[in-house]
XYZ file of C-alpha atoms in Angstrom:
676
model
C -54.222 -82.904 65.331
C -52.676 -82.048 68.723
C -53.658 -83.712 71.979
C -54.479 -80.971 74.461
C -54.388 -80.966 78.238
C -56.410 -84.034 79.232
C -57.943 -85.247 82.476
C -57.773 -88.998 81.862
C -60.989 -91.019 81.858
C -61.678 -93.149 84.936
C -58.933 -91.347 86.881
C -60.943 -89.151 89.167
C -59.956 -86.308 91.434
C -58.036 -87.405 94.547
C -59.000 -85.898 97.897
C -56.574 -86.320 100.799
C -56.667 -85.832 104.521
C -53.545 -86.035 106.601
C -51.604 -83.918 109.052
C -48.593 -81.893 107.947
C -45.427 -81.227 109.902
C -43.394 -78.318 108.536
C -39.855 -77.282 109.383
C -37.577 -74.752 107.807
C -34.151 -74.331 109.352
C -32.175 -71.834 107.300
C -35.142 -71.155 105.050
C -35.077 -74.629 103.461
C -38.600 -75.911 104.017
C -39.483 -79.541 104.564
C -42.968 -81.077 104.867
C -43.907 -84.460 106.304
C -47.291 -86.123 105.917
C -48.670 -87.849 109.002
C -51.521 -90.331 108.662
C -54.470 -89.586 110.905
C -56.120 -92.132 113.172
C -59.702 -92.506 114.346
C -60.877 -92.668 117.959
C -59.803 -96.316 118.216
C -56.330 -95.583 116.914
C -56.984 -97.126 113.514
C -55.233 -95.312 110.659
C -57.627 -93.370 108.445
C -57.035 -93.866 104.691
C -54.981 -90.921 103.529
C -56.404 -90.543 100.034
C -59.654 -91.356 98.251
C -60.567 -91.028 94.629
C -63.698 -89.296 93.354
C -63.994 -91.446 90.267
C -67.716 -91.462 89.530
C -68.723 -88.654 87.213
C -71.892 -87.618 85.508
C -72.702 -86.528 81.994
C -71.163 -83.115 81.183
C -73.773 -80.387 80.929
C -73.842 -76.812 79.716
C -74.437 -73.970 82.155
C -76.400 -70.853 81.300
C -73.196 -68.792 80.911
C -71.742 -71.201 78.371
C -69.553 -73.089 80.827
C -69.426 -76.855 80.880
C -69.968 -78.589 84.235
C -68.914 -82.085 85.246
C -69.861 -83.526 88.642
C -67.641 -86.050 90.422
C -68.628 -88.195 93.395
C -67.048 -90.698 95.736
C -68.057 -94.350 95.701
C -66.746 -95.692 99.026
C -65.028 -99.041 99.007
C -64.915 -98.951 102.789
C -67.553 -97.804 105.235
C -66.727 -94.691 107.185
C -63.873 -93.410 105.052
C -65.765 -90.389 103.805
C -69.399 -89.398 103.677
C -71.069 -91.044 100.683
C -72.520 -87.670 99.660
C -69.046 -86.200 99.188
C -68.654 -84.791 95.681
C -66.912 -82.198 93.536
C -67.850 -79.961 90.640
C -65.600 -79.098 87.743
C -66.493 -75.986 85.758
C -64.808 -75.422 82.396
C -65.031 -72.034 80.727
C -63.517 -70.527 77.591
C -61.449 -67.489 78.552
C -61.028 -65.843 75.169
C -59.679 -67.681 72.159
C -56.291 -68.621 73.591
C -57.017 -70.157 76.970
C -59.531 -72.181 78.949
C -60.253 -71.750 82.669
C -60.965 -74.649 85.045
C -62.395 -74.539 88.560
C -62.727 -77.631 90.757
C -64.793 -77.129 93.905
C -65.490 -79.677 96.616
C -69.114 -79.924 97.687
C -70.142 -80.900 101.178
C -68.064 -80.878 104.340
C -64.418 -79.988 103.675
C -63.069 -79.265 107.164
C -61.086 -82.501 107.224
C -59.705 -82.149 103.712
C -55.993 -81.392 103.397
C -55.478 -81.374 99.646
C -57.011 -81.878 96.227
C -55.088 -83.561 93.410
C -55.946 -83.260 89.727
C -54.872 -86.097 87.390
C -53.325 -85.241 84.013
C -52.824 -87.709 81.179
C -49.178 -88.357 80.288
C -49.034 -88.347 76.526
C -46.373 -90.603 75.041
C -44.364 -87.601 73.850
C -45.720 -85.024 76.269
C -43.268 -82.852 78.207
C -43.298 -80.890 81.455
C -41.011 -77.886 80.977
C -40.790 -75.009 83.423
C -42.064 -75.049 87.043
C -40.248 -71.806 87.738
C -36.515 -71.861 88.349
C -35.359 -75.473 88.257
C -31.667 -76.322 88.193
C -31.206 -79.883 86.972
C -33.145 -80.078 83.709
C -35.866 -78.311 81.773
C -38.210 -81.243 81.083
C -39.270 -82.508 84.512
C -41.130 -85.588 83.286
C -40.503 -88.549 85.588
C -39.891 -86.309 88.619
C -41.930 -85.739 91.788
C -41.369 -82.662 93.944
C -42.837 -79.840 96.003
C -43.330 -76.269 94.825
C -42.809 -73.860 97.716
C -40.630 -70.743 97.975
C -37.423 -71.812 99.681
C -33.704 -71.393 99.869
C -32.304 -73.671 97.180
C -29.824 -75.181 99.621
C -26.067 -75.118 99.894
C -24.788 -77.912 97.693
C -28.063 -79.804 97.075
C -26.227 -83.113 97.296
C -29.125 -84.547 99.308
C -27.171 -85.759 102.327
C -28.289 -83.237 104.924
C -31.526 -81.521 103.964
C -31.419 -78.800 106.620
C -28.491 -77.184 104.830
C -28.400 -78.667 101.354
C -31.951 -78.915 100.085
C -32.707 -81.343 97.276
C -32.891 -81.455 93.496
C -35.991 -79.248 93.353
C -35.740 -76.811 96.275
C -35.715 -73.402 94.644
C -36.121 -69.714 95.323
C -38.595 -69.325 92.475
C -40.990 -72.262 92.076
C -44.155 -71.947 90.059
C -47.079 -74.381 89.511
C -46.865 -74.089 85.745
C -45.556 -76.151 82.880
C -45.220 -75.938 79.136
C -45.751 -79.002 76.975
C -43.528 -78.850 73.891
C -46.474 -80.138 71.874
C -47.869 -76.625 72.151
C -49.915 -76.009 75.296
C -49.276 -74.837 78.847
C -50.947 -75.172 82.244
C -50.903 -72.702 85.165
C -52.424 -73.526 88.557
C -53.600 -70.345 90.263
C -52.849 -70.776 93.956
C -50.614 -69.367 96.659
C -50.590 -72.660 98.540
C -47.941 -75.340 98.419
C -48.230 -77.624 95.396
C -46.929 -81.174 95.003
C -46.433 -82.616 91.537
C -45.822 -86.175 90.406
C -45.051 -86.171 86.704
C -45.572 -89.611 85.167
C -43.511 -91.333 87.869
C -43.598 -95.119 87.391
C -45.385 -97.090 90.099
C -42.877 -99.273 91.921
C -45.339 -101.786 93.310
C -48.687 -101.200 91.651
C -50.469 -102.047 94.922
C -51.968 -98.792 96.128
C -54.911 -97.853 93.940
C -54.860 -94.283 95.233
C -51.260 -93.319 94.659
C -49.380 -90.531 92.931
C -47.051 -92.980 91.217
C -48.371 -93.936 87.814
C -46.265 -93.731 84.680
C -49.304 -92.867 82.586
C -50.707 -90.183 84.881
C -49.335 -86.955 86.303
C -50.849 -85.432 89.443
C -50.969 -81.853 90.616
C -51.835 -81.689 94.320
C -52.799 -78.337 95.819
C -52.456 -78.505 99.597
C -55.732 -76.792 100.425
C -59.446 -77.574 100.522
C -60.247 -74.351 98.662
C -61.418 -74.555 95.068
C -58.592 -75.406 92.685
C -58.336 -73.132 89.658
C -56.114 -73.503 86.658
C -55.709 -72.172 83.138
C -54.763 -74.066 80.000
C -52.985 -72.049 77.313
C -53.646 -73.263 73.793
C -50.485 -72.163 71.982
C -50.307 -73.580 69.324
C -46.521 -73.141 69.525
C -44.434 -73.194 72.705
C -43.458 -69.554 72.130
C -47.162 -68.682 71.899
C -47.674 -70.343 75.278
C -44.984 -68.153 76.871
C -46.711 -65.075 75.462
C -50.110 -66.244 76.720
C -48.629 -66.903 80.164
C -47.280 -63.343 80.303
C -50.702 -62.008 79.369
C -51.948 -63.530 82.642
C -49.060 -63.153 85.113
C -47.600 -59.925 83.734
C -44.189 -58.990 82.363
C -41.151 -57.580 84.185
C -40.066 -53.952 83.997
C -38.096 -52.810 80.967
C -34.310 -52.703 81.142
C -32.247 -49.536 80.601
C -29.526 -49.614 77.953
C -26.717 -49.648 80.514
C -28.029 -52.957 81.902
C -26.441 -54.655 78.888
C -22.953 -53.545 79.891
C -20.727 -55.458 82.319
C -21.487 -55.114 86.044
C -18.501 -55.368 88.365
C -18.841 -56.521 91.975
C -16.683 -54.610 94.443
C -16.602 -54.247 98.220
C -14.296 -53.664 101.150
C -14.658 -49.933 101.743
C -14.168 -46.626 99.965
C -10.518 -47.115 99.074
C -11.137 -50.637 97.769
C -13.901 -49.711 95.355
C -12.066 -46.633 94.118
C -9.052 -48.850 93.425
C -11.329 -51.284 91.538
C -12.469 -48.463 89.260
C -8.867 -47.427 88.673
C -7.844 -51.012 87.865
C -10.654 -51.363 85.331
C -9.491 -48.190 83.614
C -5.841 -49.262 83.670
C -6.650 -52.562 81.972
C -9.158 -51.057 79.537
C -12.016 -53.305 80.679
C -15.423 -51.986 79.541
C -18.089 -51.835 82.221
C -21.298 -49.985 82.961
C -22.118 -50.505 86.647
C -20.364 -51.091 89.945
C -22.378 -53.034 92.504
C -21.331 -52.847 96.133
C -23.114 -55.200 98.509
C -21.410 -54.089 101.737
C -22.465 -50.432 101.540
C -24.394 -51.112 104.788
C -21.312 -52.545 106.536
C -19.284 -55.743 106.702
C -20.369 -58.744 108.763
C -18.481 -62.017 108.875
C -20.468 -65.167 108.119
C -20.414 -68.239 110.360
C -17.979 -70.019 108.043
C -15.652 -67.015 107.924
C -16.950 -65.685 104.628
C -17.847 -62.069 103.951
C -21.408 -60.988 104.659
C -23.173 -57.662 104.995
C -25.056 -55.921 107.764
C -28.816 -56.318 107.451
C -30.119 -52.770 107.340
C -31.238 -50.162 104.814
C -28.713 -47.486 105.787
C -25.146 -46.733 104.730
C -22.058 -47.465 106.790
C -20.549 -44.010 106.400
C -17.429 -45.050 108.285
C -16.697 -47.715 105.694
C -17.875 -45.447 102.865
C -17.261 -41.856 104.040
C -17.714 -40.243 100.615
C -20.326 -42.491 99.074
C -22.555 -39.663 97.805
C -19.655 -37.898 96.114
C -18.280 -41.116 94.655
C -21.632 -42.073 93.109
C -21.900 -38.580 91.667
C -18.471 -38.991 90.079
C -19.536 -42.312 88.557
C -22.618 -40.663 87.105
C -20.507 -37.906 85.589
C -18.444 -40.626 83.938
C -21.570 -42.344 82.587
C -21.405 -45.239 85.086
C -23.989 -46.573 87.533
C -23.865 -47.663 91.171
C -25.865 -50.593 92.525
C -26.211 -51.594 96.165
C -27.909 -54.290 98.262
C -31.098 -54.733 100.322
C -32.954 -57.588 101.996
C -36.030 -57.736 104.265
C -34.357 -59.046 107.440
C -34.542 -56.711 110.431
C -31.653 -57.405 112.819
C -32.522 -56.932 116.528
C -28.834 -56.441 117.384
C -28.497 -53.334 115.208
C -29.703 -49.880 116.297
C -31.260 -49.066 112.947
C -34.767 -50.459 112.535
C -35.840 -53.278 114.827
C -36.735 -51.308 117.953
C -38.694 -48.688 116.025
C -40.576 -51.230 113.953
C -41.251 -53.382 116.999
C -42.677 -50.459 118.960
C -44.881 -49.455 116.034
C -46.152 -53.009 115.454
C -44.660 -53.184 111.973
C -43.029 -56.608 112.241
C -44.519 -60.006 111.534
C -45.963 -61.416 114.764
C -45.313 -64.822 116.292
C -48.214 -67.029 117.490
C -48.001 -65.447 120.966
C -48.404 -61.931 119.599
C -44.846 -60.656 119.918
C -42.553 -59.551 117.120
C -41.305 -62.739 115.484
C -37.559 -63.313 115.902
C -36.746 -66.358 113.803
C -33.510 -68.097 112.900
C -31.703 -66.100 110.231
C -28.270 -66.172 108.531
C -26.977 -62.970 110.162
C -24.146 -64.281 112.304
C -23.388 -63.901 115.131
C -26.967 -62.915 116.087
C -28.662 -65.628 114.013
C -31.981 -63.926 114.722
C -34.054 -61.492 112.680
C -37.562 -60.243 112.137
C -39.518 -59.428 108.999
C -41.632 -56.415 108.086
C -45.312 -57.322 107.917
C -46.135 -56.565 104.310
C -49.854 -56.953 104.990
C -49.594 -53.842 107.196
C -49.686 -50.633 105.097
C -47.675 -48.785 107.739
C -44.872 -51.362 107.511
C -44.871 -51.091 103.724
C -44.619 -47.309 103.980
C -41.728 -47.580 106.454
C -39.691 -49.900 104.248
C -40.469 -47.979 101.067
C -39.233 -44.783 102.722
C -35.944 -46.505 103.580
C -35.545 -47.799 100.018
C -36.440 -44.409 98.571
C -33.740 -42.783 100.717
C -31.175 -45.021 99.013
C -32.063 -43.330 95.742
C -32.695 -39.798 96.945
C -29.899 -39.449 99.501
C -27.114 -41.260 97.683
C -28.116 -41.482 94.022
C -28.086 -45.304 94.073
C -29.303 -46.670 90.721
C -30.684 -49.995 91.957
C -29.675 -52.979 94.034
C -29.633 -56.696 94.644
C -33.064 -57.271 96.190
C -32.111 -60.341 98.172
C -33.866 -63.057 100.203
C -37.653 -63.127 101.060
C -37.846 -66.948 101.350
C -37.814 -67.092 105.169
C -41.178 -65.737 106.341
C -42.334 -68.151 109.110
C -45.141 -70.561 108.313
C -46.857 -69.961 111.661
C -46.629 -66.172 111.537
C -49.601 -64.020 112.469
C -50.077 -61.503 109.667
C -51.819 -58.251 110.530
C -54.558 -58.674 107.929
C -55.278 -62.258 108.942
C -53.697 -63.785 105.827
C -53.009 -67.495 105.913
C -49.254 -67.608 106.658
C -48.654 -70.647 104.412
C -50.050 -68.872 101.381
C -48.525 -65.523 102.298
C -45.126 -67.171 102.614
C -45.118 -67.643 98.831
C -46.523 -64.144 98.229
C -43.897 -62.539 100.471
C -41.382 -62.553 97.601
C -43.916 -60.779 95.393
C -44.643 -58.056 97.952
C -40.928 -57.519 98.646
C -40.279 -56.910 94.941
C -43.407 -54.812 94.564
C -41.886 -52.265 96.953
C -38.630 -52.020 95.007
C -40.516 -51.648 91.751
C -42.847 -48.967 93.122
C -40.024 -47.016 94.754
C -37.843 -47.056 91.642
C -40.733 -46.296 89.294
C -41.620 -43.293 91.472
C -38.021 -42.086 91.850
C -36.944 -42.855 88.271
C -40.063 -42.671 86.095
C -37.832 -42.773 83.012
C -36.879 -46.364 83.910
C -33.228 -45.524 84.571
C -32.738 -48.186 87.249
C -32.081 -51.886 87.743
C -32.894 -54.258 90.592
C -32.354 -57.978 90.658
C -34.043 -60.509 92.930
C -33.802 -64.246 93.421
C -37.171 -65.373 94.894
C -40.535 -65.533 93.191
C -43.929 -67.169 92.771
C -46.738 -66.883 90.256
C -47.380 -63.199 89.556
C -43.998 -61.859 90.597
C -43.376 -61.211 86.905
C -45.682 -58.179 87.029
C -43.623 -56.436 89.741
C -40.114 -57.790 89.071
C -37.400 -56.533 86.793
C -34.487 -59.022 86.843
C -34.009 -62.408 88.481
C -30.644 -63.980 89.085
C -30.051 -67.703 89.399
C -29.307 -67.587 93.123
C -26.384 -68.682 95.239
C -24.621 -71.295 93.158
C -21.624 -73.057 94.645
C -18.339 -71.719 93.284
C -17.628 -75.218 91.963
C -18.237 -77.549 89.026
C -20.921 -79.461 90.969
C -23.743 -80.690 88.754
C -26.109 -80.217 91.696
C -25.442 -76.555 92.456
C -22.367 -75.303 90.620
C -21.752 -73.936 87.142
C -23.712 -76.752 85.381
C -26.956 -75.614 87.063
C -26.922 -72.100 85.617
C -28.165 -72.717 82.063
C -31.133 -74.910 83.164
C -32.107 -72.240 85.712
C -31.992 -69.431 83.149
C -33.930 -71.440 80.555
C -36.636 -72.437 83.030
C -37.006 -68.825 84.173
C -37.527 -67.813 80.548
C -40.092 -70.549 79.999
C -41.875 -69.344 83.168
C -42.305 -65.754 82.056
C -39.100 -64.076 83.278
C -36.919 -63.032 80.304
C -34.568 -60.737 82.272
C -31.990 -63.083 83.788
C -28.476 -63.048 85.211
C -26.169 -65.095 87.460
C -23.143 -64.706 89.716
C -19.815 -65.011 87.895
C -18.323 -67.288 89.372
C -20.823 -68.468 91.979
C -21.315 -67.357 95.554
C -21.052 -70.040 98.234
C -18.613 -72.917 98.547
C -15.386 -72.767 96.654
C -13.087 -70.964 96.643
C -13.377 -70.493 92.905
C -10.293 -71.167 90.821
C -8.993 -69.833 87.531
C -10.544 -72.282 85.064
C -13.948 -72.055 86.753
C -13.864 -68.256 86.669
C -12.908 -68.219 82.990
C -15.616 -70.698 81.954
C -18.212 -68.836 84.022
C -17.076 -65.574 82.401
C -17.654 -67.106 78.967
C -21.217 -67.993 79.928
C -21.749 -64.556 81.478
C -20.741 -62.784 78.288
C -23.631 -64.474 76.459
C -26.158 -63.674 79.216
C -28.269 -60.479 78.963
C -26.896 -59.111 82.247
C -23.210 -59.991 82.665
C -22.393 -59.564 86.357
C -19.566 -60.680 88.623
C -19.756 -61.519 92.326
C -16.908 -61.515 94.835
C -18.510 -64.549 96.494
C -18.580 -65.694 100.075
C -14.849 -66.420 100.162
C -13.926 -63.030 98.794
C -10.274 -63.132 99.832
C -9.683 -66.570 98.265
C -11.885 -66.546 95.167
C -10.388 -66.013 91.721
C -11.401 -62.688 90.173
C -11.110 -60.863 86.872
C -7.842 -59.245 88.033
C -6.126 -62.281 89.610
C -3.492 -62.597 86.877
C -2.620 -61.144 83.472
C -4.105 -64.045 81.509
C -7.436 -63.753 83.313
C -7.502 -59.976 82.813
C -7.052 -60.425 79.071
C -9.697 -63.180 78.958
C -12.195 -61.114 80.960
C -11.557 -57.949 78.942
C -12.142 -59.822 75.681
C -15.436 -61.314 76.801
C -16.609 -58.001 78.268
C -16.027 -56.598 74.771
C -17.919 -59.537 73.237
C -20.781 -58.767 75.584
C -20.713 -55.116 74.549
C -20.882 -56.203 70.907
C -24.026 -58.204 71.720
C -25.706 -55.264 73.480
C -27.719 -54.144 70.419
C -29.062 -57.682 70.003
C -29.985 -57.887 73.673
C -31.652 -54.458 73.424
C -33.731 -55.664 70.485
C -34.677 -58.897 72.262
C -35.506 -57.070 75.495
C -37.898 -54.809 73.608
C -39.483 -57.874 72.029
C -39.908 -59.486 75.445
C -41.835 -56.429 76.624
C -44.348 -57.054 73.852
C -44.489 -60.828 73.739
C -42.705 -62.236 76.789
C -40.308 -64.137 74.511
C -37.152 -64.926 76.520
C -33.894 -63.390 75.417
C -32.237 -66.700 76.261
C -34.475 -69.283 74.635
C -34.733 -72.971 75.101
C -33.939 -74.457 71.650
C -37.399 -76.042 71.679
C -38.939 -72.549 71.500
C -37.102 -71.839 68.246
C -37.279 -75.354 66.782
C -40.512 -76.848 68.159
C -40.736 -79.406 65.361
C -37.226 -80.721 66.025
C -37.952 -83.164 68.829
C -34.277 -83.691 69.510
C -34.271 -80.185 71.056
C -37.017 -80.915 73.584
C -34.838 -82.467 76.289
C -31.817 -80.203 75.890
C -30.858 -78.226 78.995
C -27.204 -77.190 78.575
C -27.707 -75.344 75.279
C -29.475 -72.033 74.721
C -30.427 -69.678 71.932
C -29.916 -65.918 72.079
C -33.077 -64.962 70.275
C -33.125 -66.968 67.068
C -29.637 -66.162 65.779
C -26.984 -67.466 68.197
C -26.682 -70.941 69.694
C -24.558 -71.220 72.858
C -23.354 -74.482 74.420
C -21.082 -73.422 77.312
C -18.401 -75.697 78.715
C -19.416 -76.651 82.250
C -17.124 -79.630 82.884
C -13.769 -79.146 84.572
C -10.799 -79.801 82.321
C -12.889 -80.189 79.160
C -11.346 -78.891 75.932
C -14.099 -80.116 73.619
C -17.869 -80.262 73.764
C -20.389 -82.677 72.269
C -23.707 -81.026 71.526
C -26.810 -81.319 69.413
C -27.023 -78.668 66.705
C -30.588 -77.955 65.536
C -31.579 -78.105 61.908
C -30.166 -75.472 59.582
C -26.775 -74.079 58.579
C -24.563 -72.846 61.405
C -21.232 -71.002 61.515
C -18.834 -71.644 64.381
C -18.237 -68.128 65.698
C -14.554 -68.549 66.585
C -13.414 -70.448 63.462
C -15.945 -69.593 60.763
C -16.426 -73.301 59.988
C -19.941 -74.109 58.773
C -21.989 -77.083 60.013
C -25.278 -78.595 58.941
C -27.592 -79.077 61.869
C -30.007 -81.818 62.774
C -27.164 -83.859 64.222
C -24.882 -84.272 67.212
C -21.382 -82.887 66.744
C -18.196 -82.613 68.768
C -16.143 -79.421 68.531
C -12.925 -78.214 70.071
C -13.602 -75.839 72.953
C -10.410 -74.586 74.577
C -10.692 -71.800 77.110
C -11.581 -68.671 75.177
C -13.626 -70.572 72.573
C -16.879 -71.762 74.145
C -19.074 -73.417 71.490
C -21.110 -70.597 69.949
C -22.785 -70.889 66.542
C -24.413 -68.264 64.344
C -27.467 -69.262 62.351
C -26.950 -68.758 58.625
C -24.344 -65.993 59.039
C -20.637 -65.936 59.776
C -19.996 -63.558 62.719
C -16.589 -62.201 61.769
C -17.289 -59.223 64.027
C -17.314 -61.390 67.156
C -14.337 -63.450 66.021
C -12.204 -60.349 65.530
C -12.651 -59.030 69.075
C -9.455 -59.070 71.133
């Protein structure tokens, strides 16, 4: 009785040929299509539709084959013999594999687009880490690993990105009706998801309210998998069976992580302040262990290297040992940039041929965010010697200092015209770069800590990163209330990560760039952090101006209380994390995963479930003291008041600071309410 993934009748495969101009200042990638012309200067039609298809037939191996061909409306557009073959094969009981291959000459082909029927109530959830919503129906965007942008207001793309630029895109969606679709490619993908046609003139267009299109920018065969569900949660499990599942989390990961920096005296004082105010915590993470570097805008950055600044931190080894004795952990920072102005790595790696090469054969020095140099190189992760070099540096962090993990930052900047040592296509390897960067951290930490007593958190990803990752954080949100890139973007990002096979999620309390953060923002972000599996603060770019947990007595009390709430939730998060290892089920679940038959939950994106027992609707609007929300079907107890509500309806509840709307399913949580 369910409509599955459907290629609509009479809507054939679209083959395109055009030129592409790519640019990526500051790691925010933009692509422009340029129409080609023939020898006379006449524009060549950009897209043609292969809309003639033959009778499906069975192959000897049990596959079903459908042949498509092109019926030219104009002479000379494409060879009349141009055709494509679609092979459909059962891949076990829970999924079906598709392969679409162009037949004939493909040298001039730029992309292949597959049409998908837009069911009346079909949804398009997921697509990796998306920040504005969870159901992307009605949207059109590009999937390509990128900086998300600073602000995302859409006024100046080179800095701000747009609504869908993201560190962790993925050509995958989940339909709430109970199936999912994953396109298996490393190439850039464009999607148009039931976007209404404004003019209805162009017959070969990606705007059609009844059709979605998935365009893979390559002439290579297009392969995709359809997961059969039948429930959305089944689809997430089936996705994980294909792309893998992240590394397990240690118990201490469910404590509170405190950001600290500024040198040895500063972090030791932070530890003393936490003890003085009786704030529970499990890990200190120090991003400037490699040294302090000022950003262009005056904010605090770090030196790009994989070695300690022992002037800034003269007793780092001893300090980490003391933390370990006290049952605490120490996390650091690493990224793949190699700074030519520092005496640590660039010259050695350059001389050994370990850096990504530019088109002229030299070590690529591209624009990077490491002011004042603004230039950096990248290790060539297709070169085994470069991998060994970087892994040795990461391993030294563990062996020499006792570091328990780190923020595994960046990996979105690898140039699109780079010459990789193994001959890899740089466009495709650009998306894989994030996977290879995390693979090294995972391998190093698995080798150094085979008991799993480590944590690393990254921001970039692509299909398959799940198998080598551990934790993803939501990226560099603005320390503001902006709906485009501030606090309101966090819950959609976390939910979409969970739908896309990454259950281990976190975010910066209270944002990173922009700001400075102020008291109310910090407190509301703290409330959200307490109900996130990994509760972690960040000093932010404007460290000296941003509000922190210790800025005043009221904030200290608020932060201490929610750190204790988070500790009380640790057993639940432990249980859910173990479940995610088996099934891929997110710890933070879109309500649709828990209530798939309640269609009112399908388009929610500012509400989340912790497993199946707690419903969280954080306050993300400045000055708000109440919150209107949809409560799913069932009986719910307001955690802070004990008042019971019947679900299946929209309600408005008081939500002063300190009482974010949290509801317990079928059970009054007096234990949480009593925490001070």
